[in-house]
Short mmCIF file of N, CA and C in Angstrom, two decimals:
data_model
loop_
_atom_site.label_atom_id
_atom_site.label_comp_id
_atom_site.label_asym_id
_atom_site.label_seq_id
_atom_site.Cartn_x
_atom_site.Cartn_y
_atom_site.Cartn_z
N SER A 1 -14.07 -3.18 -126.71
CA SER A 1 -14.83 -4.08 -125.75
C SER A 1 -13.75 -4.29 -124.46
N TYR A 2 -14.10 -4.38 -123.48
CA TYR A 2 -13.42 -4.91 -122.21
C TYR A 2 -12.95 -6.38 -122.31
N VAL A 3 -13.90 -7.10 -122.87
CA VAL A 3 -13.78 -8.59 -122.67
C VAL A 3 -12.45 -9.04 -123.09
N PRO A 4 -11.95 -8.77 -124.31
CA PRO A 4 -10.57 -9.33 -124.66
C PRO A 4 -9.49 -9.14 -123.51
N ILE A 5 -9.81 -7.87 -122.96
CA ILE A 5 -8.61 -7.50 -121.95
C ILE A 5 -8.71 -8.40 -120.61
N LEU A 6 -10.13 -8.64 -120.29
CA LEU A 6 -10.35 -9.40 -119.22
C LEU A 6 -9.98 -11.06 -119.61
N HIS A 7 -10.19 -11.32 -120.81
CA HIS A 7 -9.99 -12.65 -121.22
C HIS A 7 -8.31 -12.80 -121.18
N THR A 8 -7.48 -11.88 -121.54
CA THR A 8 -6.13 -11.68 -121.41
C THR A 8 -5.61 -12.05 -119.90
N PHE A 9 -6.12 -11.16 -118.98
CA PHE A 9 -5.79 -11.21 -117.78
C PHE A 9 -5.90 -12.60 -117.13
N VAL A 10 -7.17 -13.14 -117.43
CA VAL A 10 -7.53 -14.41 -116.71
C VAL A 10 -6.81 -15.47 -117.41
N ARG A 11 -6.72 -15.58 -118.87
CA ARG A 11 -6.34 -16.70 -119.54
C ARG A 11 -4.69 -16.94 -119.27
N ASN A 12 -4.12 -15.84 -119.42
CA ASN A 12 -2.76 -15.72 -119.33
C ASN A 12 -1.88 -15.71 -117.90
N SER A 13 -2.96 -15.70 -116.99
CA SER A 13 -2.76 -15.64 -115.51
C SER A 13 -1.61 -14.60 -115.20
N TYR A 14 -1.86 -13.29 -115.72
CA TYR A 14 -1.06 -12.28 -115.75
C TYR A 14 -1.00 -11.92 -114.33
N LEU A 15 -1.79 -11.98 -113.49
CA LEU A 15 -1.66 -11.74 -112.00
C LEU A 15 -0.79 -12.58 -111.31
N ARG A 16 -0.55 -13.60 -111.86
CA ARG A 16 0.15 -14.74 -110.97
C ARG A 16 1.76 -14.23 -111.11
N GLN A 17 2.20 -13.74 -112.17
CA GLN A 17 3.58 -13.45 -112.41
C GLN A 17 4.23 -12.77 -111.15
N SER A 18 5.30 -13.28 -110.51
CA SER A 18 5.97 -12.83 -109.47
C SER A 18 6.86 -11.23 -109.62
N ASP A 19 7.15 -11.08 -111.05
CA ASP A 19 7.98 -9.88 -111.23
C ASP A 19 7.08 -8.70 -111.52
N ILE A 20 5.79 -8.62 -111.26
CA ILE A 20 4.90 -7.53 -111.58
C ILE A 20 4.77 -6.52 -110.31
N PRO A 21 5.16 -5.49 -110.47
CA PRO A 21 5.07 -4.40 -109.23
C PRO A 21 3.86 -4.51 -108.90
N PRO A 22 3.73 -4.33 -107.60
CA PRO A 22 2.51 -4.33 -106.51
C PRO A 22 1.48 -3.44 -107.12
N GLU A 23 1.94 -2.26 -107.68
CA GLU A 23 1.01 -1.10 -107.82
C GLU A 23 0.34 -1.59 -109.20
N THR A 24 1.02 -2.19 -110.08
CA THR A 24 0.44 -2.76 -111.30
C THR A 24 -0.50 -3.76 -111.11
N ILE A 25 -0.44 -4.73 -110.15
CA ILE A 25 -1.32 -5.81 -109.65
C ILE A 25 -2.78 -5.02 -109.05
N ILE A 26 -2.44 -4.11 -108.23
CA ILE A 26 -3.61 -3.31 -107.75
C ILE A 26 -4.39 -2.63 -108.68
N GLU A 27 -3.74 -2.14 -109.56
CA GLU A 27 -4.55 -1.27 -110.77
C GLU A 27 -5.33 -2.51 -111.66
N THR A 28 -4.58 -3.45 -111.73
CA THR A 28 -5.24 -4.48 -112.58
C THR A 28 -6.29 -5.14 -112.05
N LEU A 29 -6.35 -5.37 -110.67
CA LEU A 29 -7.55 -5.73 -109.81
C LEU A 29 -8.61 -4.90 -109.81
N SER A 30 -8.21 -3.27 -109.85
CA SER A 30 -9.39 -2.53 -110.13
C SER A 30 -10.02 -2.53 -111.21
N ILE A 31 -9.23 -2.58 -112.45
CA ILE A 31 -9.99 -2.90 -113.61
C ILE A 31 -10.77 -4.24 -113.67
N LEU A 32 -9.99 -5.34 -113.16
CA LEU A 32 -10.91 -6.45 -113.13
C LEU A 32 -12.14 -6.37 -112.46
N SER A 33 -12.40 -5.62 -111.26
CA SER A 33 -13.41 -5.40 -110.63
C SER A 33 -14.47 -4.47 -111.43
N ILE A 34 -14.13 -3.68 -112.20
CA ILE A 34 -15.03 -2.87 -113.08
C ILE A 34 -15.64 -3.92 -113.98
N LEU A 35 -14.55 -4.83 -114.73
CA LEU A 35 -15.27 -5.82 -115.64
C LEU A 35 -16.18 -6.76 -115.00
N ILE A 36 -15.93 -7.19 -113.97
CA ILE A 36 -16.86 -8.14 -113.20
C ILE A 36 -18.19 -7.38 -113.13
N VAL A 37 -18.25 -6.09 -112.70
CA VAL A 37 -19.58 -5.46 -112.55
C VAL A 37 -20.13 -5.21 -113.86
N ARG A 38 -19.44 -4.96 -114.86
CA ARG A 38 -20.24 -4.67 -116.19
C ARG A 38 -20.25 -6.12 -117.07
N PHE A 39 -19.48 -7.19 -116.89
CA PHE A 39 -19.64 -8.37 -117.77
C PHE A 39 -19.76 -9.41 -116.77
N PRO A 40 -20.66 -9.45 -115.88
CA PRO A 40 -20.70 -10.67 -114.84
C PRO A 40 -20.96 -11.98 -115.46
N SER A 41 -21.60 -12.17 -116.82
CA SER A 41 -21.98 -13.44 -117.16
C SER A 41 -20.85 -14.10 -118.02
N TYR A 42 -19.74 -13.06 -118.41
CA TYR A 42 -18.66 -13.78 -118.96
C TYR A 42 -17.78 -14.31 -117.77
N LEU A 43 -17.47 -13.90 -116.68
CA LEU A 43 -16.87 -14.06 -115.75
C LEU A 43 -17.48 -15.45 -114.92
N ALA A 44 -18.80 -15.58 -115.04
CA ALA A 44 -19.53 -16.59 -114.31
C ALA A 44 -19.33 -18.10 -115.22
N ASP A 45 -18.91 -17.76 -116.53
CA ASP A 45 -18.68 -18.79 -117.18
C ASP A 45 -17.89 -19.87 -116.75
N PRO A 46 -18.35 -21.30 -116.48
CA PRO A 46 -17.63 -22.27 -115.91
C PRO A 46 -16.48 -22.75 -116.84
N SER A 47 -16.58 -22.48 -118.13
CA SER A 47 -15.70 -22.82 -118.98
C SER A 47 -14.26 -21.83 -119.08
N LEU A 48 -14.30 -20.70 -118.50
CA LEU A 48 -13.16 -19.69 -118.48
C LEU A 48 -11.99 -20.36 -117.87
N ASP A 49 -11.01 -20.51 -118.49
CA ASP A 49 -9.74 -21.25 -118.15
C ASP A 49 -8.56 -20.35 -118.07
N PRO A 50 -7.95 -20.21 -117.20
CA PRO A 50 -8.36 -20.62 -115.62
C PRO A 50 -9.22 -19.75 -114.97
N ALA A 51 -9.90 -20.45 -114.02
CA ALA A 51 -11.10 -19.94 -113.21
C ALA A 51 -10.43 -18.78 -112.44
N PRO A 52 -11.41 -17.67 -112.66
CA PRO A 52 -11.13 -16.34 -111.95
C PRO A 52 -10.68 -16.90 -110.56
N LEU A 53 -11.06 -17.60 -109.48
CA LEU A 53 -10.66 -17.90 -108.41
C LEU A 53 -9.15 -18.50 -108.32
N SER A 54 -8.84 -19.16 -109.44
CA SER A 54 -7.37 -19.88 -109.36
C SER A 54 -6.49 -18.68 -109.42
N VAL A 55 -6.67 -17.64 -110.24
CA VAL A 55 -6.05 -16.41 -110.21
C VAL A 55 -5.97 -15.46 -109.23
N LEU A 56 -7.03 -15.22 -108.69
CA LEU A 56 -7.34 -14.25 -107.45
C LEU A 56 -6.79 -14.85 -106.04
N THR A 57 -6.99 -16.00 -105.79
CA THR A 57 -6.84 -16.59 -104.54
C THR A 57 -5.19 -16.47 -104.19
N PRO A 58 -4.30 -16.74 -105.01
CA PRO A 58 -2.98 -16.67 -104.59
C PRO A 58 -2.63 -15.28 -104.19
N LEU A 59 -3.22 -14.09 -104.57
CA LEU A 59 -3.05 -12.81 -104.24
C LEU A 59 -3.47 -12.47 -102.73
N LEU A 60 -4.24 -13.38 -102.23
CA LEU A 60 -4.79 -13.14 -100.96
C LEU A 60 -3.53 -13.37 -99.93
N PHE A 61 -2.27 -13.86 -100.37
CA PHE A 61 -1.12 -14.18 -99.72
C PHE A 61 0.12 -13.34 -100.12
N HIS A 62 -0.14 -12.61 -101.00
CA HIS A 62 0.81 -11.71 -101.44
C HIS A 62 1.50 -10.88 -100.33
N SER A 63 2.63 -10.47 -100.31
CA SER A 63 3.58 -10.00 -99.34
C SER A 63 3.22 -8.49 -99.15
N ARG A 64 2.30 -7.82 -99.87
CA ARG A 64 1.86 -6.40 -99.71
C ARG A 64 0.35 -6.29 -99.32
N ILE A 65 0.32 -5.68 -98.27
CA ILE A 65 -0.89 -5.60 -97.48
C ILE A 65 -2.19 -5.00 -98.65
N ALA A 66 -1.74 -4.04 -99.22
CA ALA A 66 -2.78 -3.38 -100.14
C ALA A 66 -3.03 -4.28 -101.41
N VAL A 67 -2.20 -5.44 -101.77
CA VAL A 67 -2.53 -6.13 -102.72
C VAL A 67 -3.64 -7.10 -102.27
N ARG A 68 -3.23 -7.69 -101.04
CA ARG A 68 -4.32 -8.45 -100.41
C ARG A 68 -5.58 -8.14 -100.12
N LYS A 69 -5.59 -6.62 -99.90
CA LYS A 69 -7.02 -5.97 -99.50
C LYS A 69 -7.74 -5.90 -100.81
N ARG A 70 -6.86 -5.48 -101.81
CA ARG A 70 -7.56 -5.39 -103.23
C ARG A 70 -8.12 -6.71 -103.78
N ALA A 71 -7.32 -7.77 -103.77
CA ALA A 71 -7.95 -9.20 -103.97
C ALA A 71 -9.11 -9.58 -103.05
N ILE A 72 -9.28 -9.04 -101.86
CA ILE A 72 -10.45 -9.47 -101.18
C ILE A 72 -11.41 -8.98 -101.63
N MET A 73 -11.38 -7.52 -102.15
CA MET A 73 -12.46 -6.65 -102.77
C MET A 73 -12.92 -7.26 -103.80
N THR A 74 -11.64 -7.61 -104.82
CA THR A 74 -12.16 -8.23 -106.13
C THR A 74 -12.92 -9.58 -105.99
N LEU A 75 -12.45 -10.46 -105.25
CA LEU A 75 -12.87 -11.71 -105.08
C LEU A 75 -14.37 -11.68 -104.52
N ALA A 76 -14.57 -10.64 -103.50
CA ALA A 76 -16.05 -10.39 -102.91
C ALA A 76 -17.11 -9.91 -104.02
N GLN A 77 -16.29 -9.23 -105.01
CA GLN A 77 -17.30 -8.59 -106.04
C GLN A 77 -17.43 -9.88 -107.13
N PHE A 78 -16.52 -10.74 -107.06
CA PHE A 78 -16.94 -11.91 -108.20
C PHE A 78 -17.70 -12.83 -107.65
N LEU A 79 -17.76 -13.27 -106.51
CA LEU A 79 -18.50 -14.41 -105.63
C LEU A 79 -20.03 -14.12 -106.01
N PRO A 80 -20.77 -12.93 -106.13
CA PRO A 80 -21.99 -13.20 -106.40
C PRO A 80 -22.52 -13.87 -107.87
N VAL A 81 -21.52 -13.63 -108.84
CA VAL A 81 -21.75 -14.35 -110.05
C VAL A 81 -21.20 -15.57 -110.26
N ALA A 82 -20.38 -16.05 -109.09
CA ALA A 82 -19.50 -17.35 -109.23
C ALA A 82 -20.36 -18.48 -109.01
N GLN A 83 -20.34 -19.66 -109.69
CA GLN A 83 -20.84 -20.92 -109.45
C GLN A 83 -20.89 -21.31 -108.02
N PRO A 84 -22.01 -22.01 -107.34
CA PRO A 84 -21.81 -22.25 -106.03
C PRO A 84 -20.79 -23.26 -105.90
N GLN A 85 -20.33 -24.23 -106.61
CA GLN A 85 -18.89 -24.88 -106.56
C GLN A 85 -17.87 -24.04 -106.40
N GLN A 86 -17.80 -22.97 -106.79
CA GLN A 86 -16.58 -22.18 -106.77
C GLN A 86 -16.41 -21.66 -105.19
N PHE A 87 -17.53 -21.07 -104.79
CA PHE A 87 -17.82 -20.62 -103.50
C PHE A 87 -17.18 -21.97 -102.61
N ALA A 88 -17.89 -22.74 -102.87
CA ALA A 88 -17.46 -24.15 -101.83
C ALA A 88 -16.00 -24.53 -101.95
N GLU A 89 -15.41 -24.40 -102.89
CA GLU A 89 -13.92 -24.53 -103.24
C GLU A 89 -13.26 -23.35 -102.53
N LEU A 90 -13.56 -22.15 -102.40
CA LEU A 90 -13.08 -21.00 -101.84
C LEU A 90 -13.08 -21.53 -100.20
N LEU A 91 -14.18 -21.91 -99.87
CA LEU A 91 -14.34 -22.25 -98.31
C LEU A 91 -13.35 -23.46 -97.94
N LYS A 92 -13.31 -24.42 -98.85
CA LYS A 92 -12.64 -25.67 -98.45
C LYS A 92 -10.86 -25.36 -98.56
N THR A 93 -10.49 -24.57 -99.50
CA THR A 93 -9.10 -24.28 -99.66
C THR A 93 -8.66 -23.19 -99.15
N ILE A 94 -9.40 -22.23 -98.76
CA ILE A 94 -8.92 -21.03 -98.30
C ILE A 94 -9.58 -20.69 -96.94
N ILE A 95 -10.77 -20.37 -96.74
CA ILE A 95 -11.29 -19.90 -95.58
C ILE A 95 -11.16 -20.79 -94.56
N PHE A 96 -11.66 -22.02 -94.50
CA PHE A 96 -11.54 -22.83 -93.23
C PHE A 96 -10.10 -23.08 -93.03
N PRO A 97 -9.35 -23.59 -93.93
CA PRO A 97 -7.83 -23.73 -93.46
C PRO A 97 -7.09 -22.49 -92.69
N ASN A 98 -7.54 -21.42 -93.24
CA ASN A 98 -6.81 -20.39 -92.75
C ASN A 98 -7.56 -19.61 -91.53
N LEU A 99 -8.30 -20.12 -90.74
CA LEU A 99 -9.01 -19.82 -89.85
C LEU A 99 -8.60 -20.78 -88.48
N THR A 100 -7.94 -21.80 -88.90
CA THR A 100 -7.56 -22.73 -87.82
C THR A 100 -6.53 -22.23 -86.92
N PRO A 101 -6.53 -22.42 -85.50
CA PRO A 101 -5.52 -21.74 -84.59
C PRO A 101 -4.14 -21.92 -85.07
N THR A 102 -3.54 -23.02 -86.09
CA THR A 102 -2.38 -23.07 -86.22
C THR A 102 -2.04 -22.10 -87.63
N ALA A 103 -2.75 -21.42 -88.33
CA ALA A 103 -2.52 -20.51 -89.13
C ALA A 103 -2.09 -19.19 -88.59
N SER A 104 -1.32 -18.63 -89.60
CA SER A 104 -0.46 -17.31 -88.97
C SER A 104 -1.37 -16.50 -88.56
N VAL A 105 -1.35 -15.42 -87.96
CA VAL A 105 -2.08 -14.16 -87.73
C VAL A 105 -2.50 -13.54 -88.96
N ASP A 106 -1.19 -13.29 -89.78
CA ASP A 106 -1.45 -12.62 -91.09
C ASP A 106 -2.55 -13.39 -91.90
N LYS A 107 -2.59 -14.68 -92.03
CA LYS A 107 -3.45 -15.57 -92.68
C LYS A 107 -4.89 -15.35 -92.20
N GLN A 108 -4.95 -15.40 -90.76
CA GLN A 108 -6.33 -15.29 -90.19
C GLN A 108 -6.79 -13.89 -90.48
N ARG A 109 -6.05 -12.93 -90.37
CA ARG A 109 -6.37 -11.54 -90.64
C ARG A 109 -7.00 -11.41 -91.99
N THR A 110 -6.29 -11.82 -92.89
CA THR A 110 -6.78 -11.67 -94.18
C THR A 110 -8.00 -12.57 -94.31
N THR A 111 -8.12 -13.59 -93.81
CA THR A 111 -9.41 -14.59 -94.04
C THR A 111 -10.73 -13.75 -93.57
N VAL A 112 -10.32 -13.39 -92.24
CA VAL A 112 -11.53 -12.69 -91.53
C VAL A 112 -12.03 -11.49 -92.47
N GLN A 113 -11.15 -10.66 -92.98
CA GLN A 113 -11.44 -9.64 -93.97
C GLN A 113 -12.37 -9.99 -95.08
N LEU A 114 -11.73 -11.31 -95.64
CA LEU A 114 -12.46 -11.93 -96.73
C LEU A 114 -13.90 -12.13 -96.43
N VAL A 115 -14.07 -12.83 -95.12
CA VAL A 115 -15.27 -13.15 -94.91
C VAL A 115 -16.27 -12.04 -94.80
N ALA A 116 -15.76 -10.97 -94.07
CA ALA A 116 -16.64 -9.69 -93.98
C ALA A 116 -16.89 -9.22 -95.47
N ALA A 117 -16.10 -9.08 -96.15
CA ALA A 117 -16.19 -8.68 -97.59
C ALA A 117 -17.41 -9.67 -98.33
N VAL A 118 -17.05 -10.77 -98.13
CA VAL A 118 -18.16 -11.82 -98.87
C VAL A 118 -19.62 -11.62 -98.44
N ALA A 119 -19.44 -11.41 -96.88
CA ALA A 119 -20.96 -11.11 -96.25
C ALA A 119 -21.54 -9.90 -96.89
N ARG A 120 -20.82 -8.83 -97.24
CA ARG A 120 -21.23 -7.70 -97.58
C ARG A 120 -22.01 -7.70 -99.19
N HIS A 121 -20.98 -8.58 -99.84
CA HIS A 121 -21.23 -8.90 -101.33
C HIS A 121 -22.28 -10.12 -101.85
N SER A 122 -22.07 -10.95 -100.74
CA SER A 122 -22.94 -12.17 -101.17
C SER A 122 -23.36 -12.74 -99.64
N PRO A 123 -24.41 -12.29 -99.12
CA PRO A 123 -24.84 -12.74 -97.78
C PRO A 123 -25.48 -14.07 -97.98
N HIS A 124 -26.15 -14.28 -99.24
CA HIS A 124 -26.97 -15.55 -99.42
C HIS A 124 -25.87 -16.69 -99.33
N GLN A 125 -24.55 -16.47 -99.86
CA GLN A 125 -23.60 -17.56 -99.79
C GLN A 125 -22.97 -17.98 -98.69
N ILE A 126 -22.63 -16.91 -97.74
CA ILE A 126 -21.99 -17.04 -96.67
C ILE A 126 -22.92 -17.62 -95.50
N ALA A 127 -24.31 -17.23 -95.40
CA ALA A 127 -25.36 -17.48 -94.42
C ALA A 127 -25.38 -19.01 -94.04
N PRO A 128 -25.31 -19.75 -95.02
CA PRO A 128 -25.44 -21.29 -94.65
C PRO A 128 -24.01 -21.83 -93.88
N VAL A 129 -23.07 -20.87 -93.96
CA VAL A 129 -22.05 -21.69 -93.14
C VAL A 129 -21.64 -20.87 -91.92
N LEU A 130 -22.21 -19.87 -91.63
CA LEU A 130 -21.92 -19.04 -90.78
C LEU A 130 -21.63 -19.57 -89.06
N ARG A 131 -22.44 -20.63 -88.98
CA ARG A 131 -22.57 -21.78 -87.81
C ARG A 131 -20.94 -22.31 -87.72
N GLU A 132 -20.43 -22.54 -88.84
CA GLU A 132 -18.97 -23.05 -89.00
C GLU A 132 -17.96 -22.12 -88.79
N LEU A 133 -18.42 -21.04 -89.38
CA LEU A 133 -17.31 -19.98 -89.58
C LEU A 133 -17.10 -19.04 -87.99
N VAL A 134 -18.37 -18.73 -87.37
CA VAL A 134 -18.19 -17.80 -86.19
C VAL A 134 -17.21 -18.43 -85.33
N PRO A 135 -17.57 -19.51 -84.79
CA PRO A 135 -16.47 -20.07 -83.75
C PRO A 135 -15.11 -19.90 -84.02
N SER A 136 -14.69 -20.10 -85.43
CA SER A 136 -13.30 -19.93 -85.72
C SER A 136 -12.84 -18.42 -85.71
N ILE A 137 -13.54 -17.74 -86.15
CA ILE A 137 -13.37 -16.29 -85.84
C ILE A 137 -13.35 -15.66 -84.68
N ILE A 138 -14.15 -16.17 -83.88
CA ILE A 138 -14.22 -15.79 -82.48
C ILE A 138 -12.83 -16.19 -81.66
N LYS A 139 -12.36 -17.57 -82.06
CA LYS A 139 -11.17 -17.95 -81.65
C LYS A 139 -9.99 -17.02 -82.02
N ALA A 140 -10.08 -16.69 -83.74
CA ALA A 140 -9.00 -15.97 -84.03
C ALA A 140 -8.87 -14.66 -83.61
N VAL A 141 -9.91 -13.93 -83.22
CA VAL A 141 -9.95 -12.68 -82.67
C VAL A 141 -9.59 -12.62 -81.16
N SER A 142 -9.52 -13.46 -80.64
CA SER A 142 -8.95 -13.52 -79.28
C SER A 142 -7.50 -13.48 -79.12
N LYS A 143 -6.88 -13.48 -80.30
CA LYS A 143 -5.46 -13.07 -80.38
C LYS A 143 -5.27 -11.66 -80.00
N GLU A 144 -3.84 -11.37 -79.69
CA GLU A 144 -3.66 -9.87 -79.28
C GLU A 144 -3.15 -9.17 -80.67
N ASP A 145 -4.16 -8.95 -81.51
CA ASP A 145 -3.70 -8.23 -82.87
C ASP A 145 -5.27 -7.31 -82.99
N GLU A 146 -4.91 -5.89 -83.16
CA GLU A 146 -5.87 -5.12 -83.35
C GLU A 146 -6.69 -5.08 -84.58
N GLU A 147 -5.96 -5.26 -85.58
CA GLU A 147 -6.39 -5.32 -87.01
C GLU A 147 -7.28 -6.62 -87.06
N LEU A 148 -6.86 -7.87 -86.36
CA LEU A 148 -7.55 -8.98 -86.46
C LEU A 148 -9.12 -8.77 -85.66
N ARG A 149 -8.91 -8.14 -84.66
CA ARG A 149 -10.20 -7.89 -83.72
C ARG A 149 -11.09 -6.96 -84.29
N GLU A 150 -10.53 -5.99 -85.16
CA GLU A 150 -11.39 -4.90 -85.95
C GLU A 150 -11.95 -5.79 -87.15
N SER A 151 -11.27 -6.67 -87.76
CA SER A 151 -11.85 -7.45 -88.72
C SER A 151 -13.02 -8.47 -88.35
N GLY A 152 -12.76 -8.89 -87.04
CA GLY A 152 -13.82 -9.44 -86.46
C GLY A 152 -15.03 -8.95 -86.08
N LEU A 153 -14.92 -7.77 -85.79
CA LEU A 153 -16.06 -6.73 -85.46
C LEU A 153 -16.75 -6.49 -86.73
N GLN A 154 -16.05 -6.33 -87.94
CA GLN A 154 -16.75 -6.12 -89.15
C GLN A 154 -17.54 -7.24 -89.74
N VAL A 155 -16.81 -8.42 -89.37
CA VAL A 155 -17.72 -9.68 -89.57
C VAL A 155 -18.94 -9.59 -89.07
N SER A 156 -18.91 -9.53 -87.53
CA SER A 156 -20.04 -9.51 -86.89
C SER A 156 -21.26 -8.62 -87.03
N SER A 157 -20.53 -7.16 -87.58
CA SER A 157 -21.79 -6.26 -88.00
C SER A 157 -22.31 -6.38 -89.38
N VAL A 158 -21.69 -7.16 -90.17
CA VAL A 158 -22.30 -7.54 -91.59
C VAL A 158 -23.02 -8.68 -91.54
N THR A 159 -22.85 -9.63 -90.52
CA THR A 159 -23.39 -10.96 -90.47
C THR A 159 -24.84 -10.92 -89.67
N CYS A 160 -24.81 -10.07 -88.57
CA CYS A 160 -25.81 -10.14 -87.50
C CYS A 160 -27.19 -9.90 -88.21
N TRP A 161 -27.43 -8.86 -88.95
CA TRP A 161 -28.46 -8.33 -89.40
C TRP A 161 -28.51 -8.67 -90.97
N PRO A 162 -27.86 -8.34 -91.88
CA PRO A 162 -28.50 -8.48 -93.20
C PRO A 162 -28.30 -9.85 -93.71
N CYS A 163 -27.38 -11.14 -93.13
CA CYS A 163 -27.51 -12.46 -94.01
C CYS A 163 -28.97 -12.94 -93.71
N PRO A 164 -29.30 -13.38 -94.42
CA PRO A 164 -30.83 -14.34 -94.66
C PRO A 164 -30.31 -15.64 -93.88
N ASN A 165 -31.56 -16.20 -93.35
CA ASN A 165 -31.60 -17.64 -92.86
C ASN A 165 -30.46 -17.71 -91.75
N THR A 166 -30.28 -16.71 -90.86
CA THR A 166 -29.35 -17.12 -89.74
C THR A 166 -30.18 -16.95 -88.51
N GLU A 167 -29.91 -17.61 -87.51
CA GLU A 167 -30.74 -17.76 -86.57
C GLU A 167 -29.92 -17.28 -85.47
#
């Protein structure tokens, strides 16, 4: 069974160790994504310690872009099974702070990409906060950064039509 492997990854905070090669982290995140799909109820368990978000969110700021992108996808796959308070915590501690004008372009880029991925995987969670997110995203994409602009376009394309309860 994959569950003991998953438990080892999460419980021991394997992904937080700084001496792990980026390729290993990416592969581990890929495996974790598979496990999220196969064992969603296990990962949704609020008693899981540490919580998957506390292990995954630091990887959003990894020095390697490939690690950040894989972390975004893994988080987006986890959020549909996450507890609502976990998503609220992600908004409060990661998304909103990293969309402020004072956040670095790198952090804004990663955060906009995360919002797009979450909108694809969990439109029901992101829809209620779109009114708060969109102005910050529009300010962020006004910067001279092509990748940030592209990410902003992805957010608009995935939020304009498929998200429920948007006006």
